Amino acid sequence: MIQMTLIQIDNYGPWTVTPTPRRESDLQILQAELYADLQRQFAAKQGLVFFMRFDNMLAISNGMDMEDHLRIQESIGNRYPITVSMGVGTAQTPYDAQRKATRALQSHGGAQSEDRKEVLAIDALADDEGFVQIAHIDINGITETLTDTMPAYDTSFVVNRVQHFLMKKLIKKGSLLFFIGGDNFMSPCNGLAPEGLLKIINEIKDEINIALKAGIGKAPTAEKAANLADLALEEIRGGFTYDLVHLMKE
Ligand SMILES: Nc1nc2c(ncn2[C@@H]2O[C@H](COP(=O)(O)OP(=O)(O)OP(=O)(O)O)[C@@H](O)[C@H]2O)c(=O)[nH]1
Ligand SMILES: [Mg+2]
């Protein structure tokens, strides 16, 4: 079972335009600082936050309990002009876990409700049997083929296209996909076999001629799983395995 936390800024839409639209650069700074702040606090508990759309972020939170979540909400509320609500869900696949987390929060009111503030809606927490599986997916040779030869925006467009193809295929397996910078993606993918991911990578090579590789990590927490995924990716880069998908477990 994987545990996921949805973090949503309370009543953010109305706040951004009250009393008049706030300066966009200030909103960008707020969003970036809030993301970094949450990442630091979840990381202290071996969790991992994905910025997603910034006003809604998803975190892998195996090992974190109610108290851990409440402390983070309180700390944000003490220091920011906004507050955050959270929903927590647990399931066999990341897609279902975030679905349950979202539904738990939605049942307490809308994102733009004035009455919903600092809600913590826990559907279920993962137990000791819980684990996290993460794939770190990377484009082969982007520096030579794109970064050093094409206009920056064109490269970014390609990366976005790859993200769209990966999301479309992974969601059918109950897996999620997040852009994490550069040519990198992370996929919380409990329930997806390495062969399943390899098939997706081969399909993308056929469909849009972009070569990918992926390290997969499996461990009790997001931090350890992501670290193992990074190490597995390095094994592929180092030529220690000829496979395009490599799994490392704790
Ligand atoms: N967030 C994150 N970004 C990374 C990581 N590794 C590399 N990057 C970024 O991705 C860019 C591309 O790096 P690489 O994937 O190593 O370069 P490449 O040319 O594709 O080489 P190969 O992947 O080894 O074929 C780097 O310039 C960084 O911006 C990582 O582990 N995490
Ligand atoms: Mg690469």
mmCIF file of C-alpha atoms and ligand atoms in Angstrom, residues 138-142 183 213 237, ligand 2:
data_model
loop_
_atom_site.group_PDB
_atom_site.id
_atom_site.type_symbol
_atom_site.label_atom_id
_atom_site.label_comp_id
_atom_site.label_asym_id
_atom_site.label_seq_id
_atom_site.Cartn_x
_atom_site.Cartn_y
_atom_site.Cartn_z
ATOM 1 C CA ASP A 138 15.081 10.017 -18.000
ATOM 2 C CA ILE A 139 15.580 10.937 -21.659
ATOM 3 C CA ASN A 140 18.671 9.425 -23.262
ATOM 4 C CA GLY A 141 21.307 11.856 -24.464
ATOM 5 C CA ILE A 142 19.190 15.019 -24.267
ATOM 6 C CA ASP A 183 14.795 15.718 -18.666
ATOM 7 C CA LYS A 213 15.507 4.743 -19.539
ATOM 8 C CA ARG A 237 24.210 4.888 -17.297
HETATM 9 MG MG MG B 2 19.088 12.151 -19.767
#
